[in-house]
Coordinates of C-alpha atoms in Angstrom, one line a residue:
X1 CA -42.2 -89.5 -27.3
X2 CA -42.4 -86.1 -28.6
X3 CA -44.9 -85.4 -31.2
X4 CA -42.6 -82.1 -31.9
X5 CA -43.6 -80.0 -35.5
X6 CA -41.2 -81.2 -38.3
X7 CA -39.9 -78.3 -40.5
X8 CA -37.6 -77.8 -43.3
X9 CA -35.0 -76.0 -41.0
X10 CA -34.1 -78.7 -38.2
X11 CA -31.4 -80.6 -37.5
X12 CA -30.9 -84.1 -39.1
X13 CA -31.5 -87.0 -37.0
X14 CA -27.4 -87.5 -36.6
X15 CA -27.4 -84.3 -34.5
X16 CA -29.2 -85.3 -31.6
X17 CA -27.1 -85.9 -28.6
X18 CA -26.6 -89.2 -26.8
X19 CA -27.9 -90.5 -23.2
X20 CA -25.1 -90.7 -20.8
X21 CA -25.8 -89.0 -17.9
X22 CA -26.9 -91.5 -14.9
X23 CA -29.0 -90.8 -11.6
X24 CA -25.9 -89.2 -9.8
X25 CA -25.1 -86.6 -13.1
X26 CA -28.6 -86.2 -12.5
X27 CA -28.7 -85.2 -9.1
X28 CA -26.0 -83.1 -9.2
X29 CA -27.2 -80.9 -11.6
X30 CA -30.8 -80.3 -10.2
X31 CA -28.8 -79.9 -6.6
X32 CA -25.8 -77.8 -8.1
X33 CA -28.1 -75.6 -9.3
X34 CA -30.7 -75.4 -6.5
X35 CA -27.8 -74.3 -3.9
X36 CA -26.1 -71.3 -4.5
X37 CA -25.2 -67.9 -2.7
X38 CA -28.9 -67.6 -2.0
X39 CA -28.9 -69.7 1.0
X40 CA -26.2 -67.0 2.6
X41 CA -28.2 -64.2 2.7
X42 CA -32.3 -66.5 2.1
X43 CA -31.6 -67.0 6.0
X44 CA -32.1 -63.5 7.6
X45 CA -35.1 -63.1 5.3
X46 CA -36.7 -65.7 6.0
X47 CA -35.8 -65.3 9.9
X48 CA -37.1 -61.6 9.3
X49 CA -40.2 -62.6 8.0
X50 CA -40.9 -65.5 10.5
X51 CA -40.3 -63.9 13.6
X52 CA -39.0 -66.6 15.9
X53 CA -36.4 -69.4 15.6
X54 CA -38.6 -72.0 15.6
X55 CA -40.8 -70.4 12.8
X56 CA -37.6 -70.2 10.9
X57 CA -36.9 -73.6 10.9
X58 CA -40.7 -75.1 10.1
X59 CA -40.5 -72.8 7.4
X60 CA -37.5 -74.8 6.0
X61 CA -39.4 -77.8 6.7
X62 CA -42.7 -76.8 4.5
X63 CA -40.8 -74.8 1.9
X64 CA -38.9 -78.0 1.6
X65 CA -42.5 -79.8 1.2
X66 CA -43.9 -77.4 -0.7
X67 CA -41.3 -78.1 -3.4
X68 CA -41.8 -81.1 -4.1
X69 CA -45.1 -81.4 -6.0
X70 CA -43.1 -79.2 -8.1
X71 CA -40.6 -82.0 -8.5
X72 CA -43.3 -84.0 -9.5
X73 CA -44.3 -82.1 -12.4
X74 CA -41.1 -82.1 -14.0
X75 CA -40.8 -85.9 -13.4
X76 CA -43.6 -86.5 -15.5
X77 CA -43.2 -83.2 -18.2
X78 CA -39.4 -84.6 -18.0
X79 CA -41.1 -88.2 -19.0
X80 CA -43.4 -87.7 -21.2
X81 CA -41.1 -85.7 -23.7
X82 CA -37.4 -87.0 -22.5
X83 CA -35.6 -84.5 -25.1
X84 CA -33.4 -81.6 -24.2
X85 CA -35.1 -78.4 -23.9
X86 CA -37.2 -78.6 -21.1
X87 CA -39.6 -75.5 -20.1
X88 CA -39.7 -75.1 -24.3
X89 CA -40.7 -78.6 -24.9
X90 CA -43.7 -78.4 -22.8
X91 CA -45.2 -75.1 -23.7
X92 CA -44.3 -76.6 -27.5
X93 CA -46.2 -79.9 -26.6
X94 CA -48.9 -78.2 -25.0
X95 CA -49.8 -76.4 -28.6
X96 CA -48.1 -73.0 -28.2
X97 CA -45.4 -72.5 -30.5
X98 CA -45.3 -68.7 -29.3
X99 CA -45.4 -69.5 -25.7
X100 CA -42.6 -72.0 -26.3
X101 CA -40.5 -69.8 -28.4
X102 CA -40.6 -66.8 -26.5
X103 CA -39.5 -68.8 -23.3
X104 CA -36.3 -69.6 -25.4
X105 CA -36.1 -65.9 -26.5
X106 CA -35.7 -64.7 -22.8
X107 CA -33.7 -67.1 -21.8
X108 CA -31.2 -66.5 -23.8
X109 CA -31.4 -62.9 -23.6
X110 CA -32.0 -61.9 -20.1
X111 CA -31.5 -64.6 -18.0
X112 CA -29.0 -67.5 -18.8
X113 CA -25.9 -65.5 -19.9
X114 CA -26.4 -62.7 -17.2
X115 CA -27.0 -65.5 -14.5
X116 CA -23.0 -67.0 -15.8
X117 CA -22.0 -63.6 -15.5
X118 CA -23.0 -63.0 -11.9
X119 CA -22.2 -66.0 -10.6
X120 CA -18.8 -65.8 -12.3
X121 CA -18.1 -62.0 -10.6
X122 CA -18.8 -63.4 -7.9
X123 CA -16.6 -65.9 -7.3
X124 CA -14.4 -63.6 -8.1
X125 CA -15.2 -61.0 -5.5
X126 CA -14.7 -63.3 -3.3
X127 CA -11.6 -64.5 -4.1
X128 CA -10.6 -60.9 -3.7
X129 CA -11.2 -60.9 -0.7
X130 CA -8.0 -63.0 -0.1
X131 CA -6.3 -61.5 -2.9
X132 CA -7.3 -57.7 -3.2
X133 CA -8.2 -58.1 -6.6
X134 CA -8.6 -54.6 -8.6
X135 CA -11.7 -54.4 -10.3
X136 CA -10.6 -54.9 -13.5
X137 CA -8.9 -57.8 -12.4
X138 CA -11.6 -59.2 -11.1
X139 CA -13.2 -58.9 -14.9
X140 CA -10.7 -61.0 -15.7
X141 CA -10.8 -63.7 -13.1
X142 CA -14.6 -63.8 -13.7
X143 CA -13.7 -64.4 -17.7
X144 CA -11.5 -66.7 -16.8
X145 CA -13.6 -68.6 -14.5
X146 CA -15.9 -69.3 -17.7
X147 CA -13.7 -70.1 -20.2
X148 CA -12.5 -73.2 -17.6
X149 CA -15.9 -74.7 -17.2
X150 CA -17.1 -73.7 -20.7
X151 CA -14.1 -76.2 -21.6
X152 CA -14.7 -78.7 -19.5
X153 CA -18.8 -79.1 -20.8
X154 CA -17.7 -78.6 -24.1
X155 CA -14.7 -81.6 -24.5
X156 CA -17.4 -84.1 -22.7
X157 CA -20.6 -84.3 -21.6
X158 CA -19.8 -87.5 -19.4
X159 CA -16.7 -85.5 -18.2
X160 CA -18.8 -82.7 -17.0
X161 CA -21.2 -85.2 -15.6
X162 CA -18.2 -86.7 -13.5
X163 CA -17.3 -83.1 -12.6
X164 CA -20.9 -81.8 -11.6
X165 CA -21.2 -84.5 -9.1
X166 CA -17.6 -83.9 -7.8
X167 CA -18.0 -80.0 -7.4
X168 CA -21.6 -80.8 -5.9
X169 CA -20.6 -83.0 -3.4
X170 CA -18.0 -80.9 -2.5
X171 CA -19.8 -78.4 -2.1
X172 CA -22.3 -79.9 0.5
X173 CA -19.4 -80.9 2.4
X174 CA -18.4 -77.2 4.2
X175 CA -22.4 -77.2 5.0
X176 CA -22.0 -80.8 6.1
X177 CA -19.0 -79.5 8.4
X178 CA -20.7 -76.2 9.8
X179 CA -24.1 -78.4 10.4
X180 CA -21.8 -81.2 12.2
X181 CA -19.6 -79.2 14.5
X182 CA -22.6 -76.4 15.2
X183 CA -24.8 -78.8 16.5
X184 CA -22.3 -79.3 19.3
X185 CA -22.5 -75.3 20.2
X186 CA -26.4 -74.8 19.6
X187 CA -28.2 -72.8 22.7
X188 CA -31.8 -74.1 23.0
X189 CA -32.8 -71.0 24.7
X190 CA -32.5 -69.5 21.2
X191 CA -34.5 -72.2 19.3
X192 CA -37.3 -72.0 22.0
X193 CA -37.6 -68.2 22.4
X194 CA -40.7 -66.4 21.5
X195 CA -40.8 -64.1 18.9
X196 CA -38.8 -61.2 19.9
X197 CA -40.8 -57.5 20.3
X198 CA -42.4 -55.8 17.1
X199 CA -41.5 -59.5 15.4
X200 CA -44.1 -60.9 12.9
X201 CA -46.4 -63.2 15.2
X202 CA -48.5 -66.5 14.7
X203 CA -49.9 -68.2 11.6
X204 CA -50.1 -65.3 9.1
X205 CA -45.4 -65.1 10.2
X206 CA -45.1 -68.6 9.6
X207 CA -46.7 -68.4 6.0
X208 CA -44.4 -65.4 5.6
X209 CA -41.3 -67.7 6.3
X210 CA -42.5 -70.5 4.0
X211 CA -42.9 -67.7 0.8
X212 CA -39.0 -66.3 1.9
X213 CA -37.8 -70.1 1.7
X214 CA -39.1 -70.5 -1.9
X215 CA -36.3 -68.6 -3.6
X216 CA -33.7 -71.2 -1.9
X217 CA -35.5 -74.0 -3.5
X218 CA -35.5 -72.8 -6.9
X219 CA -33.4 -74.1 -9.9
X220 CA -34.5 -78.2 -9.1
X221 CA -36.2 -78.5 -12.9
X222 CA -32.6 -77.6 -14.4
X223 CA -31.9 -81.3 -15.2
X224 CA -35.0 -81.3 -17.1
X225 CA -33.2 -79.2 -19.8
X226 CA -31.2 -82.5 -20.1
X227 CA -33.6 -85.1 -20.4
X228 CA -32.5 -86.3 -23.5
X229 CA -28.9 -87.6 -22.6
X230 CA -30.6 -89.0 -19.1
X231 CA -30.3 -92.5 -19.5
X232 CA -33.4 -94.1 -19.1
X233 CA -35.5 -91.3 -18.4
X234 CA -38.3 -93.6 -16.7
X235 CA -36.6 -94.0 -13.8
X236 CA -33.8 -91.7 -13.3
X237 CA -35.8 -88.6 -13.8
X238 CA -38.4 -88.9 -11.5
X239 CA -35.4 -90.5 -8.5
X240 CA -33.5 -87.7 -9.0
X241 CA -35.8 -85.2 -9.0
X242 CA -37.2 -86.6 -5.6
X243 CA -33.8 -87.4 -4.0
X244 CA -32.8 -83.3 -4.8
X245 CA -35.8 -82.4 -2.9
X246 CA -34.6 -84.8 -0.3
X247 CA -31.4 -83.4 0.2
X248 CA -31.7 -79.5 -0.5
X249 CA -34.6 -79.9 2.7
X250 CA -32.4 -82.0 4.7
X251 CA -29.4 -79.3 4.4
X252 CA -31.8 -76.4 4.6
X253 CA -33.4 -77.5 7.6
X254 CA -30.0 -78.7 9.5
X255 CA -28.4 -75.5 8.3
X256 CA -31.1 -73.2 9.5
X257 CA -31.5 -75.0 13.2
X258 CA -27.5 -74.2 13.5
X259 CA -27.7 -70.8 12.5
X260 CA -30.8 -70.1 14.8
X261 CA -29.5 -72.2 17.8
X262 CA -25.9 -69.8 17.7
X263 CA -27.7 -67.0 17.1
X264 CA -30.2 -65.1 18.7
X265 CA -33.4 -64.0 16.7
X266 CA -33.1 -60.5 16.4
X267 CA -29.3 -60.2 15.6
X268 CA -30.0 -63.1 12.7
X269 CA -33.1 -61.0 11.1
X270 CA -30.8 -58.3 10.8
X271 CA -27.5 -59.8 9.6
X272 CA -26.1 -59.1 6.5
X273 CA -24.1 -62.4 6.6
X274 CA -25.6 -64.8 9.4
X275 CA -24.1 -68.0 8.0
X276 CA -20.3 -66.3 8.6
X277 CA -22.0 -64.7 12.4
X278 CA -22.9 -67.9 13.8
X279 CA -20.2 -69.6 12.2
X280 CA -18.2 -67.2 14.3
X281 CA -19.8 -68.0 17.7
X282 CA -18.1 -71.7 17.2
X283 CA -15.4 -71.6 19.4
X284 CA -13.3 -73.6 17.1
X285 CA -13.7 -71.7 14.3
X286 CA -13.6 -67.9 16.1
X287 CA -12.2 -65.3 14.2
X288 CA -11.3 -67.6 11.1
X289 CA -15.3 -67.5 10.2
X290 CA -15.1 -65.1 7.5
X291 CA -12.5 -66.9 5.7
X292 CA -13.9 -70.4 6.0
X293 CA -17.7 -68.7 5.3
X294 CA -15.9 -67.1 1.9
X295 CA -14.6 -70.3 0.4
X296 CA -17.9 -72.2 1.2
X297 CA -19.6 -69.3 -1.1
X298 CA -16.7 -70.1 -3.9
X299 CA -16.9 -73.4 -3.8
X300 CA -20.7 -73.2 -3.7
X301 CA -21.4 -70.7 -6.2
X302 CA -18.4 -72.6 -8.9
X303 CA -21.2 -75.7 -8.6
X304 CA -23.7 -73.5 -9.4
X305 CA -21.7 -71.8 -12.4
X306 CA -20.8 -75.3 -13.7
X307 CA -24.5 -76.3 -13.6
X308 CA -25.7 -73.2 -15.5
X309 CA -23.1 -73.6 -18.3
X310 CA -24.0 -77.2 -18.5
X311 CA -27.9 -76.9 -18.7
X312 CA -28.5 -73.9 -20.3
X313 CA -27.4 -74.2 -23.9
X314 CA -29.6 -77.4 -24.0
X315 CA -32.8 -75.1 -24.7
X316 CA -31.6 -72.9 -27.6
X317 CA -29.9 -76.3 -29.3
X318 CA -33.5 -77.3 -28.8
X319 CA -34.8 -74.8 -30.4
X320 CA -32.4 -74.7 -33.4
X321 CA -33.4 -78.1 -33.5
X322 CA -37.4 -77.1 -34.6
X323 CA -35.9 -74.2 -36.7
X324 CA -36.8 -71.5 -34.0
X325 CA -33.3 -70.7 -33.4
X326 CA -30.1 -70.1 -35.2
X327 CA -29.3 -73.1 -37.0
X328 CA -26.3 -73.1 -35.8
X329 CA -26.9 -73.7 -32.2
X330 CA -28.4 -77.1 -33.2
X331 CA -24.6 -78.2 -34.3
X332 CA -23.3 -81.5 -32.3
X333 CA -19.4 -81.9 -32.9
X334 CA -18.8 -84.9 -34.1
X335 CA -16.0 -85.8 -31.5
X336 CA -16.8 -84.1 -28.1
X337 CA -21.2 -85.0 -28.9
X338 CA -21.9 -81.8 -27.2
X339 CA -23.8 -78.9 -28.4
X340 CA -20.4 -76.5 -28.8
X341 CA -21.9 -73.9 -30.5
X342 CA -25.1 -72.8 -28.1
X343 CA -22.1 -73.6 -25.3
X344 CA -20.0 -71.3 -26.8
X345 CA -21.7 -68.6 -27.8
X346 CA -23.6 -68.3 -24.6
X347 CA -20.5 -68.2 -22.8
X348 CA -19.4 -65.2 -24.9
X349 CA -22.4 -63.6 -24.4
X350 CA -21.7 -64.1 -20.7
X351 CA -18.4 -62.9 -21.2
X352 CA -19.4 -59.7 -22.7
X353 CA -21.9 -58.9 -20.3
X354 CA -19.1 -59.3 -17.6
X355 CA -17.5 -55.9 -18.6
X356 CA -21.3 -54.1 -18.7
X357 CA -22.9 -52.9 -15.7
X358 CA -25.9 -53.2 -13.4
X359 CA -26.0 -56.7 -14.5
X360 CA -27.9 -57.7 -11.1
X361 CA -30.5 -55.1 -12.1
X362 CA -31.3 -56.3 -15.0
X363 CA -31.5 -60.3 -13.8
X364 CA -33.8 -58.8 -11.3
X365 CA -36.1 -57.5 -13.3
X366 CA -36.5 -60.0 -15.6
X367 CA -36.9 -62.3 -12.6
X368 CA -40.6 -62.0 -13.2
X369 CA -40.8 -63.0 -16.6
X370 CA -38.6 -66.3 -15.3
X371 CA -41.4 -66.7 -12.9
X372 CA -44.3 -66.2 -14.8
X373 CA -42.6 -69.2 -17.3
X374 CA -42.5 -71.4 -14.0
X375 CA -45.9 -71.0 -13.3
X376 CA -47.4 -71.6 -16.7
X377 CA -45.3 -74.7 -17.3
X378 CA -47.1 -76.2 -13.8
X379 CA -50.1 -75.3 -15.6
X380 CA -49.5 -77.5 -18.8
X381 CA -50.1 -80.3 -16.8
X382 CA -54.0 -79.7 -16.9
X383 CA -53.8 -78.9 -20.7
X384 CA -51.5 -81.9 -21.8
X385 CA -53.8 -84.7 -19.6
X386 CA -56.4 -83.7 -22.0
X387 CA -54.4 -84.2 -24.9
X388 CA -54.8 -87.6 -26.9
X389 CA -51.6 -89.1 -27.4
X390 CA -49.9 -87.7 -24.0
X391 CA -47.7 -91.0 -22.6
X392 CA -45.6 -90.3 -19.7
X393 CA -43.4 -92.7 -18.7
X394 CA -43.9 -91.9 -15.4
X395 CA -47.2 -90.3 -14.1
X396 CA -47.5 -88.5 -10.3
X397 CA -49.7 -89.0 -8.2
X398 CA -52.9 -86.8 -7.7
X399 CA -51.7 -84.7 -10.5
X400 CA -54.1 -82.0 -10.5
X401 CA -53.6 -81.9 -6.6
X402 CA -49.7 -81.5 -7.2
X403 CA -49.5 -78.8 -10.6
X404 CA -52.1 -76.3 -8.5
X405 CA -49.8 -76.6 -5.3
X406 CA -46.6 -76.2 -7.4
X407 CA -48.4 -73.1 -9.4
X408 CA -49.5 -71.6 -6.0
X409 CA -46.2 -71.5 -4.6
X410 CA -44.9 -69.9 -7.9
X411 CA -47.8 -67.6 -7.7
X412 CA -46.9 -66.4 -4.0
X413 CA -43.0 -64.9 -6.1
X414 CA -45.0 -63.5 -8.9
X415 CA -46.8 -61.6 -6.0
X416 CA -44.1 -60.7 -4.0
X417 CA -41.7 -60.2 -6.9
X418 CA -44.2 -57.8 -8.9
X419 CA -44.3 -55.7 -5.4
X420 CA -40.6 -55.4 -5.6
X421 CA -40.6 -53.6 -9.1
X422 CA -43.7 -53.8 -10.4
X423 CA -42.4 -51.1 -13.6
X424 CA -39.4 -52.6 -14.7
X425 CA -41.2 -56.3 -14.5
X426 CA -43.6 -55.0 -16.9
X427 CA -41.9 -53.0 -19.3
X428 CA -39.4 -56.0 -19.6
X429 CA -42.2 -58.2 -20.0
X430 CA -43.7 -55.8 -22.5
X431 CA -39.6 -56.3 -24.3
X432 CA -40.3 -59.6 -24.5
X433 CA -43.3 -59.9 -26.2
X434 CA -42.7 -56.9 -28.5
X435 CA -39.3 -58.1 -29.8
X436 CA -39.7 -62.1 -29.6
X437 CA -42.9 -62.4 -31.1
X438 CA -41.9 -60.7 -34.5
X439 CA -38.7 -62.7 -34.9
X440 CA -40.6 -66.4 -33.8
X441 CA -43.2 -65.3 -37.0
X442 CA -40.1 -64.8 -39.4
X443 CA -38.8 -67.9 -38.5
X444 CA -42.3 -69.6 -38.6
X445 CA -42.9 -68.4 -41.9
X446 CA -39.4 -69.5 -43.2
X447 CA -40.0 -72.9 -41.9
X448 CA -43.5 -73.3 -43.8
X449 CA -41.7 -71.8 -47.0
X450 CA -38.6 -74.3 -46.6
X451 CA -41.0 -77.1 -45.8
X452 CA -43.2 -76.5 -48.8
X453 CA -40.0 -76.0 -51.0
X454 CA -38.9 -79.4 -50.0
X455 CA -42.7 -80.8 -50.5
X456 CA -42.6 -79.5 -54.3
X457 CA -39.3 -81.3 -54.9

C-alpha cells in the first residue's frame, strides 16, 4: 500500500472514495479513452509515413505490440499503489514531491480541462453538420454537452461506470459495422501493391508507420487515475489493462486493412478524411458515407468526453488529499461518494475555456510536457524496484525489459513532437516549472507548519 507523506492539511480517512468499479468499468475507461477522433485522421499519417498498404497495416500490428509493455507498467505502478491519482502517485512514491506536484499542476492547467473543451466543440461541430449550427450555438451545445456527463459522474460513480461501458461499446459498434461489411468490398491489389512513386521505402518507412501509430494508442493508463475504486485491484488492473491493448490492436488493425484494401495508397496518404473515402467506395453505403462517418466521430468522441470527465478529477482530489491542492477538491459528498468538487470545478474550467480561442494550440503545445510526464513515470519503475518496501500486487514480467520499451516508444513523440514546435514546447515547459514550483513550496511549507502546529498540541 502507499507509504504516501502524512500532513496536517489532508483529507480524513472518511473521504476516501469506495471500490466499485469492476473489470468491464475498467475496460471501458482505458478503451473510451484510447479511441477517439484520432483514429479518423492517425490513418493517412501513418499511410503517409509507411508508404505502402501493407506497411500501413504491420504498423498497426507493432504499434499495437509496442503498447503493451506500456500496459504493463501501469498494471504493476496501478498495483503497487491502488489509490486514485495515478501518474502523481508514482512520481510521489518514487521520492519526488516536485515531480509529482507539478504533474498535477499541468494537468489541471493545460491539459485536462482544455482536452473537455475540445472534445466537447467537437461534437458539436459535428452535429452542425446536420444542423447548421451558428458558431455561437455551437458554444452552447458544447456547454451543454458537459454539463450532461458532468451530471451523470457526479450523481454516481457506479452510474457512470454502467454508462462508460454502454457509450464504449457503442461506440466500437459503427467500427465493428464498417470492418464487417468492408471486408466484403476489400481489393487485394491495393493491400499488395508496392509502395507507390516518391513513397517512403523499406525498413527505415515501416519504423516511420510504427512512430505515426503511437498517438492512436495513447490514453490506455487513464483507468490508473482510478485505481482506488477498482475492486480488487490485483486482478482487475492488470486484465484490463491487457484486454484494452487487446481490443484497441484488434480494431486498429481490422480498421486499417479496410481502409487500405478500398482505397488505393496514394489517394489514402493524402486524404483529409479516409475513414469517410473508403467508407464511400462501399456500394451499400455510397453517398450516405459522410453522414454515417459523422455520427461514428460523435458517438466516438462523447466516449471519449465521458472518460475524460470521469478520470480526470481523480488526480487533483488526489492531491488535495496530501495537502498539494485546494482542500477543497479532496471533498467526497456524502450521498453521491464522488469527488463533486474537482468534478465540478474542472468542468467549469472546461466551460470557460469553451468561449476562448486557439484552444487546439495551446493543447498542442503542451503536448510535450504531457509526454515528457509519460516517459518519466515508465522510468520510475527502475527507481521504485530499488526501493525497500515496494509490494506490487502484481509484478510484470522482465520489467526492466518492458519500462525501457515503453520509455522508448514515448521517447520516439518527445522527438517528433519537439520537431513540431520545438519554441512553444519549451517556453510552456519553462511555464510550468516557473509558476508550479513556487506554489508546491507554499503549500509544502504550510503543511510542515500545520503538521508541527498539530505535533505541539
Amino acid at each position: 500500500m502507499s507509504t504516501k507523506e502524512k500532513s496536517g492539511n489532508a483529507a480524513p480517512a472518511n473521504q476516501d472514495l469506495k471500490r466499485k468499479l469492476g473489470l468491464g468499468a475498467a475496460v471501458a475507461l482505458s478503451v473510451g479513452t484510447t479511441i477517439g477522433s484520432g483514429i479518423f485522421s492517425s490513418l493517412q499519417t501513418v499511410a503517409a509515413a509507411a508508404g505502402c498498404a501493407a506497411f500501413t497495416i504491420l504498423a498497426f500490428v507493432i504499434g499495437g505490440l509496442m503498447q503493451v509493455p506500456a500496459n504493463l507498467c501501469y498494471a504493476e505502478l496501478a498495483t503497487a499503489y491502488p489509490e486514485d491519482g495515478g501518474q502523481y502517485v508514482y512520481f510521489r512514491e518514487a521520492g519526488s514531491r516536485p515531480l509529482a506536484f507539478l504533474c498535477g499542476w499541468i494537468s489541471f492547467w493545460a491539459t485536462d480541462p482544455p482536452s473537455i473543451s475540445i472534445m466537447a466543440i467537437a461534437i458539436a461541430n459535428y452535429l452542425a453538420y446536420f444542423t447548421k449550427f451558428s458558431s455561437l450555438t455551437t458554444k452552447f451545445v458544447a456547454t451543454g454537452l458537459v454539463l450532461i456527463f458532468m451530471v451523470v459522474h457526479l450523481r454516481s460513480v457506479e452510474g457512470g461506470g454502467k454508462f462508460q461501458s454502454f457509450i464504449t461499446a457503442f461506440k466500437i459498434l459503427p467500427f465493428a459495422l464498417l470492418i464487417g461489411i468492408g471486408l466484403f468490398y476489400i481489393k487485394g491489389d491495393y493491400i499488395s501493391a508496392p509502395a507507390v512513386a516518391g513513397a517512403p521505402v523499406g525498413f527505415a518507412a515501416l519504423l516511420a508507420g510504427i512512430s505515426a501509430t503511437t498517438w492512436s494508442f495513447d490514453g490506455m493508463g487513464a483507468v490508473c487515475y482510478m485505481t482506488g475504486e477498482i475492486k480488487e485491484p490485483k486482478k482487475t488492473m492488470p486484465r484490463a489493462l491487457i484486454i484494452s491493448v487487446i481490443v484497441v490492436t484488434v480494431l486498429y488493425v481490422l480498421l486499417s486493412t479496410v481502409v487500405t484494401g478500398l482505397l488505393p495508397q496514394q489517394t489514402l496518404a493524402a486524404s483529409d478524411a479516409p475513414v469517410a473515402q473508403a467508407a464511400a467506395q462501399i456500394p451499400m453505403i455510397g453517398g450516405a458515407a459522410g453522414t454515417i462517418t459523422a455520427i461514428m466521430a460523435i458517438i466516438v468522441i462523447i466516449g471519449s468526453l465521458s472518460s475524460c470527465i470521469m478520470f480526470q478529477p481523480r488526480i487533483e482530489y488526489a492531491m488535495a488529499k496530501d495537502g498539494l491542492f485546494f482542500k477543497s477538491f479532496a471533498k467526497v459528498h456524502p450521498k453521491w461518494e464522488t469527488p463533486y468538487f474537482s468534478i465540478l470545478v474542472q468542468c467549469a474550467v472546461a466551460i470557460v475555456l469553451i468561449f476562448a480561442s486557439s484552444l487546439s494550440d495551446l493543447l498542442g503545445y503542451f503536448t510535450l510536457v504531457a509526454l515528457l510526464k509519460n516517459f518519466m513515470t515508465f522510468g520510475t519503475i527502475f527507481v521504485l524496484r530499488r526501493k525497500t518496501g515496494y509490494d506490487p500486487l502484481w509484478k510484470m514480467p522482465c520489467g526492466h525489459l518492458m519500462a525501457g520499451i515503453a520509455m522508448f516508444m514515448t521517447g520516439t513523440l518527445i522527438v517528433s513532437t519537439f520537431l513540431w514546435a520545438p519554441i512553444p514546447g519549451l517556453i510552456c515547459a519553462a511555464l510550468v516549472v516557473v509558476t508550479g514550483l513556487p506554489v508546491f513550496h507554499y503549500w509544502d511549507k504550510k503543511n510542515k507548519v500545520n503538521a508541527s502546529t498539530e505535533k505541539a498540541e
